[in-house]
Amino acid sequence: MTNPESMEEGECWAECLDVAVRIARTAGQLVQEAVKQEKSVSSKSTPTDLVTEADQQVEDLIISTLRERFPSHRFIGEESSAAGEKCVLTDNPTWIIDPIDGTCNFVHSFPMVAVSIGFAVKKELEFGVIYHCFDGTLYTARRGHGAFCNGVRLQVSKEKDMSKALILTEIGAKRDPNTLDIFLGNMKKLLSAPVHGVRIIGSSTLALCHIASGAAEAYYQYGLHCWDIAAAAVIIREAGGCVIDTTGGPLDLMSRRVVAAGSQEIADYVVQQLQPISYGRDDHDP
Ligand code: IPD
Protein backbone atom coordinates (compact mmCIF):
# COMPACT_ATOMS: atom_id res chain seq x y z
CA MET A 1 0.00 0.00 0.00
CA THR A 2 1.25 3.52 -0.78
CA ASN A 3 2.02 5.76 2.16
CA PRO A 4 -0.30 8.79 1.66
CA GLU A 5 1.92 11.03 3.82
CA SER A 6 4.84 10.71 1.36
CA MET A 7 2.90 11.27 -1.88
CA GLU A 8 2.56 14.43 -3.98
CA GLU A 9 -0.58 16.27 -2.82
CA GLY A 10 -2.63 15.98 -6.04
CA GLU A 11 -1.80 12.28 -6.34
CA CYS A 12 -2.64 11.78 -2.68
CA TRP A 13 -6.05 13.49 -2.98
CA ALA A 14 -6.82 11.33 -6.03
CA GLU A 15 -6.13 8.27 -3.90
CA CYS A 16 -8.30 9.70 -1.10
CA LEU A 17 -11.10 10.13 -3.66
CA ASP A 18 -10.82 6.46 -4.69
CA VAL A 19 -11.06 5.43 -1.04
CA ALA A 20 -14.07 7.75 -0.59
CA VAL A 21 -15.86 6.15 -3.55
CA ARG A 22 -15.32 2.66 -2.15
CA ILE A 23 -16.47 3.55 1.34
CA ALA A 24 -19.50 5.51 0.03
CA ARG A 25 -20.62 2.43 -1.94
CA THR A 26 -20.14 0.13 1.07
CA ALA A 27 -21.97 2.58 3.35
CA GLY A 28 -24.74 2.99 0.77
CA GLN A 29 -25.27 -0.77 0.62
CA LEU A 30 -25.53 -0.85 4.41
CA VAL A 31 -28.18 1.88 4.23
CA GLN A 32 -30.06 -0.11 1.56
CA GLU A 33 -30.19 -3.08 3.93
CA ALA A 34 -31.05 -0.94 6.96
CA VAL A 35 -34.03 0.63 5.19
CA LYS A 36 -35.73 -2.79 5.14
CA GLN A 37 -35.25 -3.30 8.90
CA GLU A 38 -37.15 -1.85 11.84
CA LYS A 39 -35.67 1.57 12.65
CA SER A 40 -34.84 3.02 16.01
CA VAL A 41 -35.68 6.72 15.57
CA SER A 42 -35.02 9.67 17.86
CA SER A 43 -34.71 13.43 17.41
CA LYS A 44 -31.87 15.95 17.83
CA SER A 45 -32.20 19.77 17.70
CA THR A 46 -35.98 19.78 17.07
CA PRO A 47 -38.70 17.07 16.91
CA THR A 48 -38.35 17.03 13.10
CA ASP A 49 -34.53 16.71 13.11
CA LEU A 50 -34.43 12.91 13.05
CA VAL A 51 -31.61 10.46 13.74
CA THR A 52 -31.59 6.65 13.68
CA GLU A 53 -29.18 4.02 14.95
CA ALA A 54 -28.26 3.45 11.31
CA ASP A 55 -27.02 7.09 10.96
CA GLN A 56 -24.64 6.51 13.85
CA GLN A 57 -23.52 3.05 12.69
CA VAL A 58 -22.84 4.20 9.13
CA GLU A 59 -20.91 7.26 10.30
CA ASP A 60 -18.83 5.09 12.67
CA LEU A 61 -18.03 2.73 9.80
CA ILE A 62 -17.01 5.56 7.45
CA ILE A 63 -14.89 7.44 10.00
CA SER A 64 -13.17 4.37 11.48
CA THR A 65 -12.26 3.09 7.99
CA LEU A 66 -10.90 6.48 6.90
CA ARG A 67 -9.09 7.13 10.19
CA GLU A 68 -7.27 3.83 9.94
CA ARG A 69 -6.18 4.65 6.39
CA PHE A 70 -5.43 8.37 6.97
CA PRO A 71 -4.52 8.73 10.67
CA SER A 72 -3.39 12.38 10.45
CA HIS A 73 -6.62 13.61 8.81
CA ARG A 74 -9.49 15.32 10.61
CA PHE A 75 -13.18 14.45 10.50
CA ILE A 76 -16.41 16.40 10.69
CA GLY A 77 -19.43 14.11 10.79
CA GLU A 78 -23.11 14.88 11.28
CA GLU A 79 -23.57 12.45 14.15
CA SER A 80 -20.20 13.12 15.81
CA SER A 81 -21.11 16.82 15.82
CA ALA A 82 -24.54 16.04 17.27
CA ALA A 83 -22.72 14.05 19.98
CA GLY A 84 -20.74 17.17 20.90
CA GLU A 85 -17.53 16.98 18.80
CA LYS A 86 -16.33 20.39 17.65
CA CYS A 87 -17.27 21.23 14.08
CA VAL A 88 -14.32 23.38 13.04
CA LEU A 89 -12.64 23.50 9.65
CA THR A 90 -8.85 23.94 9.95
CA ASP A 91 -6.13 23.91 7.27
CA ASN A 92 -5.61 20.17 7.85
CA PRO A 93 -7.03 17.64 5.38
CA THR A 94 -10.60 17.21 6.62
CA TRP A 95 -13.34 14.75 5.68
CA ILE A 96 -16.88 16.17 5.96
CA ILE A 97 -19.43 13.37 6.21
CA ASP A 98 -23.19 12.94 6.15
CA PRO A 99 -23.73 9.19 6.65
CA ILE A 100 -27.45 9.28 5.77
CA ASP A 101 -28.65 12.47 4.12
CA GLY A 102 -32.41 12.37 4.04
CA THR A 103 -32.88 10.66 7.40
CA CYS A 104 -36.61 11.49 7.41
CA ASN A 105 -36.88 9.87 3.96
CA PHE A 106 -34.91 6.88 5.26
CA VAL A 107 -37.34 6.50 8.19
CA HIS A 108 -40.28 6.47 5.74
CA SER A 109 -38.48 4.41 3.04
CA PHE A 110 -39.01 7.38 0.70
CA PRO A 111 -36.42 6.70 -1.99
CA MET A 112 -34.24 9.84 -1.74
CA VAL A 113 -31.38 9.00 0.61
CA ALA A 114 -27.66 9.52 0.11
CA VAL A 115 -24.24 9.07 1.65
CA SER A 116 -22.19 12.24 1.24
CA ILE A 117 -18.42 12.55 1.69
CA GLY A 118 -16.62 15.84 1.07
CA PHE A 119 -12.91 16.55 1.52
CA ALA A 120 -11.22 19.90 2.18
CA VAL A 121 -7.58 20.93 2.43
CA LYS A 122 -6.51 24.40 3.66
CA LYS A 123 -10.25 25.14 3.88
CA GLU A 124 -10.65 24.55 0.13
CA LEU A 125 -13.00 21.80 -1.03
CA GLU A 126 -10.96 19.26 -3.02
CA PHE A 127 -13.45 16.53 -3.90
CA GLY A 128 -16.94 15.24 -3.22
CA VAL A 129 -18.69 11.88 -3.45
CA ILE A 130 -22.46 11.41 -3.15
CA TYR A 131 -24.01 7.96 -3.40
CA HIS A 132 -27.77 7.59 -3.92
CA CYS A 133 -28.56 4.60 -1.68
CA PHE A 134 -31.79 3.55 -3.42
CA ASP A 135 -30.69 3.48 -7.05
CA GLY A 136 -26.90 3.25 -6.74
CA THR A 137 -26.22 6.47 -8.67
CA LEU A 138 -22.75 7.77 -7.85
CA TYR A 139 -21.85 11.45 -8.18
CA THR A 140 -18.18 12.39 -7.96
CA ALA A 141 -16.01 15.42 -8.59
CA ARG A 142 -12.46 16.53 -7.90
CA ARG A 143 -11.41 20.18 -8.07
CA GLY A 144 -10.11 20.91 -11.57
CA HIS A 145 -10.99 17.44 -12.91
CA GLY A 146 -14.71 17.66 -13.74
CA ALA A 147 -17.88 16.20 -12.22
CA PHE A 148 -19.36 12.84 -13.10
CA CYS A 149 -22.50 10.76 -12.57
CA ASN A 150 -21.72 7.04 -12.87
CA GLY A 151 -18.65 8.06 -14.87
CA VAL A 152 -20.55 10.31 -17.33
CA ARG A 153 -19.54 13.99 -17.29
CA LEU A 154 -22.03 16.36 -15.65
CA GLN A 155 -23.06 19.75 -17.03
CA VAL A 156 -25.35 22.26 -15.31
CA SER A 157 -28.34 23.81 -17.04
CA LYS A 158 -27.44 26.79 -19.27
CA GLU A 159 -30.88 28.39 -18.72
CA LYS A 160 -30.64 32.07 -17.71
CA ASP A 161 -34.34 32.96 -17.84
CA MET A 162 -35.91 32.62 -14.40
CA SER A 163 -39.39 32.15 -15.87
CA LYS A 164 -38.15 28.86 -17.36
CA ALA A 165 -36.43 27.63 -14.20
CA LEU A 166 -37.16 24.66 -11.94
CA ILE A 167 -36.15 25.51 -8.37
CA LEU A 168 -35.32 23.14 -5.52
CA THR A 169 -35.25 23.87 -1.81
CA GLU A 170 -35.50 22.10 1.56
CA ILE A 171 -37.46 23.09 4.63
CA GLY A 172 -34.85 22.81 7.43
CA ALA A 173 -35.52 21.72 11.00
CA LYS A 174 -37.11 24.91 12.42
CA ARG A 175 -40.91 24.98 12.18
CA ASP A 176 -41.90 27.92 14.39
CA PRO A 177 -44.58 30.19 12.84
CA ASN A 178 -42.17 33.04 11.98
CA THR A 179 -39.71 30.67 10.24
CA LEU A 180 -42.53 29.05 8.30
CA ASP A 181 -43.91 32.46 7.25
CA ILE A 182 -40.51 33.46 5.85
CA PHE A 183 -40.00 30.04 4.23
CA LEU A 184 -43.41 30.19 2.53
CA GLY A 185 -42.94 33.87 1.63
CA ASN A 186 -39.66 33.05 -0.16
CA MET A 187 -41.34 30.24 -2.04
CA LYS A 188 -44.30 32.47 -2.94
CA LYS A 189 -41.97 35.14 -4.40
CA LEU A 190 -40.23 32.56 -6.60
CA LEU A 191 -43.48 30.85 -7.63
CA SER A 192 -44.92 34.20 -8.68
CA ALA A 193 -41.80 35.14 -10.70
CA PRO A 194 -43.21 32.87 -12.16
CA VAL A 195 -40.75 29.97 -12.26
CA HIS A 196 -41.75 26.64 -13.85
CA GLY A 197 -41.94 24.99 -10.44
CA VAL A 198 -40.51 24.46 -6.96
CA ARG A 199 -39.65 20.98 -5.61
CA ILE A 200 -38.73 19.63 -2.16
CA ILE A 201 -37.30 16.09 -2.20
CA GLY A 202 -36.08 15.70 1.41
CA SER A 203 -32.36 15.34 0.72
CA SER A 204 -30.21 18.45 0.34
CA THR A 205 -27.31 16.52 -1.19
CA LEU A 206 -29.40 14.81 -3.88
CA ALA A 207 -31.23 18.05 -4.64
CA LEU A 208 -27.84 19.73 -5.14
CA CYS A 209 -26.80 16.86 -7.44
CA HIS A 210 -29.83 17.71 -9.59
CA ILE A 211 -28.37 21.20 -10.04
CA ALA A 212 -25.08 19.62 -11.14
CA SER A 213 -26.84 17.36 -13.65
CA GLY A 214 -28.89 20.22 -15.14
CA ALA A 215 -32.23 18.70 -14.05
CA ALA A 216 -33.03 21.90 -12.14
CA GLU A 217 -31.75 25.47 -12.37
CA ALA A 218 -31.35 26.58 -8.74
CA TYR A 219 -31.31 25.46 -5.13
CA TYR A 220 -31.54 27.57 -2.01
CA GLN A 221 -31.79 26.72 1.65
CA TYR A 222 -31.42 28.12 5.14
CA GLY A 223 -30.69 25.61 7.93
CA LEU A 224 -28.61 22.97 6.17
CA HIS A 225 -25.16 22.00 7.47
CA CYS A 226 -21.59 21.84 6.16
CA TRP A 227 -21.97 18.08 5.59
CA ASP A 228 -24.99 18.76 3.34
CA ILE A 229 -23.00 21.21 1.18
CA ALA A 230 -19.34 20.09 1.14
CA ALA A 231 -19.37 17.25 -1.40
CA ALA A 232 -22.15 18.78 -3.51
CA ALA A 233 -20.39 22.16 -3.82
CA VAL A 234 -17.41 20.57 -5.61
CA ILE A 235 -19.74 18.53 -7.84
CA ILE A 236 -21.77 21.61 -8.88
CA ARG A 237 -18.72 23.83 -9.45
CA GLU A 238 -17.02 21.14 -11.52
CA ALA A 239 -20.22 20.79 -13.56
CA GLY A 240 -19.97 24.52 -14.37
CA GLY A 241 -22.37 25.93 -11.78
CA CYS A 242 -22.02 28.38 -8.93
CA VAL A 243 -22.45 27.85 -5.20
CA ILE A 244 -22.67 31.05 -3.18
CA ASP A 245 -23.97 32.57 0.02
CA THR A 246 -27.62 33.66 0.20
CA THR A 247 -26.37 37.28 0.37
CA GLY A 248 -24.64 36.85 -3.00
CA GLY A 249 -21.13 36.67 -1.51
CA PRO A 250 -18.78 33.69 -1.45
CA LEU A 251 -20.00 30.44 0.11
CA ASP A 252 -19.28 30.11 3.81
CA LEU A 253 -19.42 26.37 4.50
CA MET A 254 -20.29 26.87 8.17
CA SER A 255 -23.01 29.49 7.66
CA ARG A 256 -25.91 27.04 7.21
CA ARG A 257 -27.21 28.75 4.08
CA VAL A 258 -26.63 28.41 0.37
CA VAL A 259 -27.71 29.34 -3.13
CA ALA A 260 -26.56 27.07 -5.96
CA ALA A 261 -27.40 27.52 -9.62
CA GLY A 262 -26.46 26.60 -13.14
CA SER A 263 -25.84 30.24 -14.04
CA GLN A 264 -24.80 33.37 -12.15
CA GLU A 265 -27.89 35.15 -13.55
CA ILE A 266 -30.28 32.65 -11.96
CA ALA A 267 -28.29 32.65 -8.70
CA ASP A 268 -28.42 36.48 -8.55
CA TYR A 269 -32.17 36.45 -9.13
CA VAL A 270 -32.76 33.93 -6.32
CA VAL A 271 -30.49 35.92 -3.95
CA GLN A 272 -32.57 39.07 -4.61
CA GLN A 273 -35.84 37.31 -3.71
CA LEU A 274 -34.80 35.73 -0.42
CA GLN A 275 -35.67 36.96 3.03
CA PRO A 276 -33.16 35.38 5.44
CA ILE A 277 -33.95 32.75 8.08
CA SER A 278 -31.50 32.81 10.95
CA TYR A 279 -29.76 29.60 12.09
CA GLY A 280 -26.69 29.35 14.37
CA ARG A 281 -23.41 28.58 12.59
CA ASP A 282 -22.05 25.02 12.47
CA ASP A 283 -18.74 26.14 13.99
CA HIS A 284 -20.28 27.87 17.01
CA ASP A 285 -20.73 26.12 20.31
CA PRO A 286 -24.39 25.24 20.89
C1 IPD B 1 -31.19 17.02 6.15
C2 IPD B 1 -31.92 16.78 4.85
C3 IPD B 1 -33.10 17.72 4.77
C4 IPD B 1 -32.68 19.19 4.90
C5 IPD B 1 -31.84 19.40 6.15
C6 IPD B 1 -30.67 18.43 6.14
P1 IPD B 1 -30.21 14.81 7.28
O1 IPD B 1 -30.12 16.14 6.32
O2 IPD B 1 -31.09 16.96 3.76
O3 IPD B 1 -33.78 17.56 3.58
O4 IPD B 1 -33.80 20.01 4.97
O5 IPD B 1 -31.39 20.72 6.21
O6 IPD B 1 -29.86 18.68 7.29
O7 IPD B 1 -30.50 15.30 8.66
O8 IPD B 1 -31.32 13.99 6.74
O9 IPD B 1 -28.87 14.23 7.14
PDB file of C-alpha atoms and ligand atoms in Angstrom, residues 44 49-50 55 78-79 98 100-104 170-173 202-205 219 221-225 227-228, ligand 1:
ATOM      1  CA  LYS A  44     -31.874  15.953  17.827  1.00  0.00           C
ATOM      2  CA  ASP A  49     -34.533  16.715  13.108  1.00  0.00           C
ATOM      3  CA  LEU A  50     -34.426  12.909  13.050  1.00  0.00           C
ATOM      4  CA  ASP A  55     -27.025   7.086  10.955  1.00  0.00           C
ATOM      5  CA  GLU A  78     -23.108  14.885  11.285  1.00  0.00           C
ATOM      6  CA  GLU A  79     -23.571  12.446  14.146  1.00  0.00           C
ATOM      7  CA  ASP A  98     -23.186  12.940   6.148  1.00  0.00           C
ATOM      8  CA  ILE A 100     -27.445   9.283   5.770  1.00  0.00           C
ATOM      9  CA  ASP A 101     -28.646  12.472   4.123  1.00  0.00           C
ATOM     10  CA  GLY A 102     -32.410  12.367   4.045  1.00  0.00           C
ATOM     11  CA  THR A 103     -32.883  10.661   7.404  1.00  0.00           C
ATOM     12  CA  CYS A 104     -36.610  11.489   7.411  1.00  0.00           C
ATOM     13  CA  GLU A 170     -35.497  22.103   1.564  1.00  0.00           C
ATOM     14  CA  ILE A 171     -37.463  23.094   4.633  1.00  0.00           C
ATOM     15  CA  GLY A 172     -34.855  22.815   7.427  1.00  0.00           C
ATOM     16  CA  ALA A 173     -35.517  21.724  11.002  1.00  0.00           C
ATOM     17  CA  GLY A 202     -36.076  15.702   1.408  1.00  0.00           C
ATOM     18  CA  SER A 203     -32.355  15.335   0.722  1.00  0.00           C
ATOM     19  CA  SER A 204     -30.209  18.447   0.344  1.00  0.00           C
ATOM     20  CA  THR A 205     -27.306  16.517  -1.188  1.00  0.00           C
ATOM     21  CA  TYR A 219     -31.308  25.455  -5.132  1.00  0.00           C
ATOM     22  CA  GLN A 221     -31.789  26.717   1.649  1.00  0.00           C
ATOM     23  CA  TYR A 222     -31.424  28.116   5.142  1.00  0.00           C
ATOM     24  CA  GLY A 223     -30.689  25.610   7.933  1.00  0.00           C
ATOM     25  CA  LEU A 224     -28.615  22.975   6.170  1.00  0.00           C
ATOM     26  CA  HIS A 225     -25.164  21.999   7.469  1.00  0.00           C
ATOM     27  CA  TRP A 227     -21.969  18.080   5.589  1.00  0.00           C
ATOM     28  CA  ASP A 228     -24.993  18.764   3.339  1.00  0.00           C
TER      29      ASP A 228
HETATM   30  C1  IPD B   1     -31.192  17.020   6.149  1.00  0.00           C
HETATM   31  C2  IPD B   1     -31.925  16.783   4.848  1.00  0.00           C
HETATM   32  C3  IPD B   1     -33.099  17.719   4.774  1.00  0.00           C
HETATM   33  C4  IPD B   1     -32.682  19.189   4.903  1.00  0.00           C
HETATM   34  C5  IPD B   1     -31.837  19.396   6.146  1.00  0.00           C
HETATM   35  C6  IPD B   1     -30.671  18.427   6.143  1.00  0.00           C
HETATM   36  P1  IPD B   1     -30.210  14.806   7.279  1.00  0.00           P
HETATM   37  O1  IPD B   1     -30.120  16.140   6.322  1.00  0.00           O
HETATM   38  O2  IPD B   1     -31.086  16.963   3.756  1.00  0.00           O
HETATM   39  O3  IPD B   1     -33.782  17.556   3.578  1.00  0.00           O
HETATM   40  O4  IPD B   1     -33.804  20.006   4.973  1.00  0.00           O
HETATM   41  O5  IPD B   1     -31.392  20.721   6.207  1.00  0.00           O
HETATM   42  O6  IPD B   1     -29.857  18.676   7.289  1.00  0.00           O
HETATM   43  O7  IPD B   1     -30.503  15.297   8.659  1.00  0.00           O
HETATM   44  O8  IPD B   1     -31.318  13.989   6.735  1.00  0.00           O
HETATM   45  O9  IPD B   1     -28.873  14.233   7.143  1.00  0.00           O
END
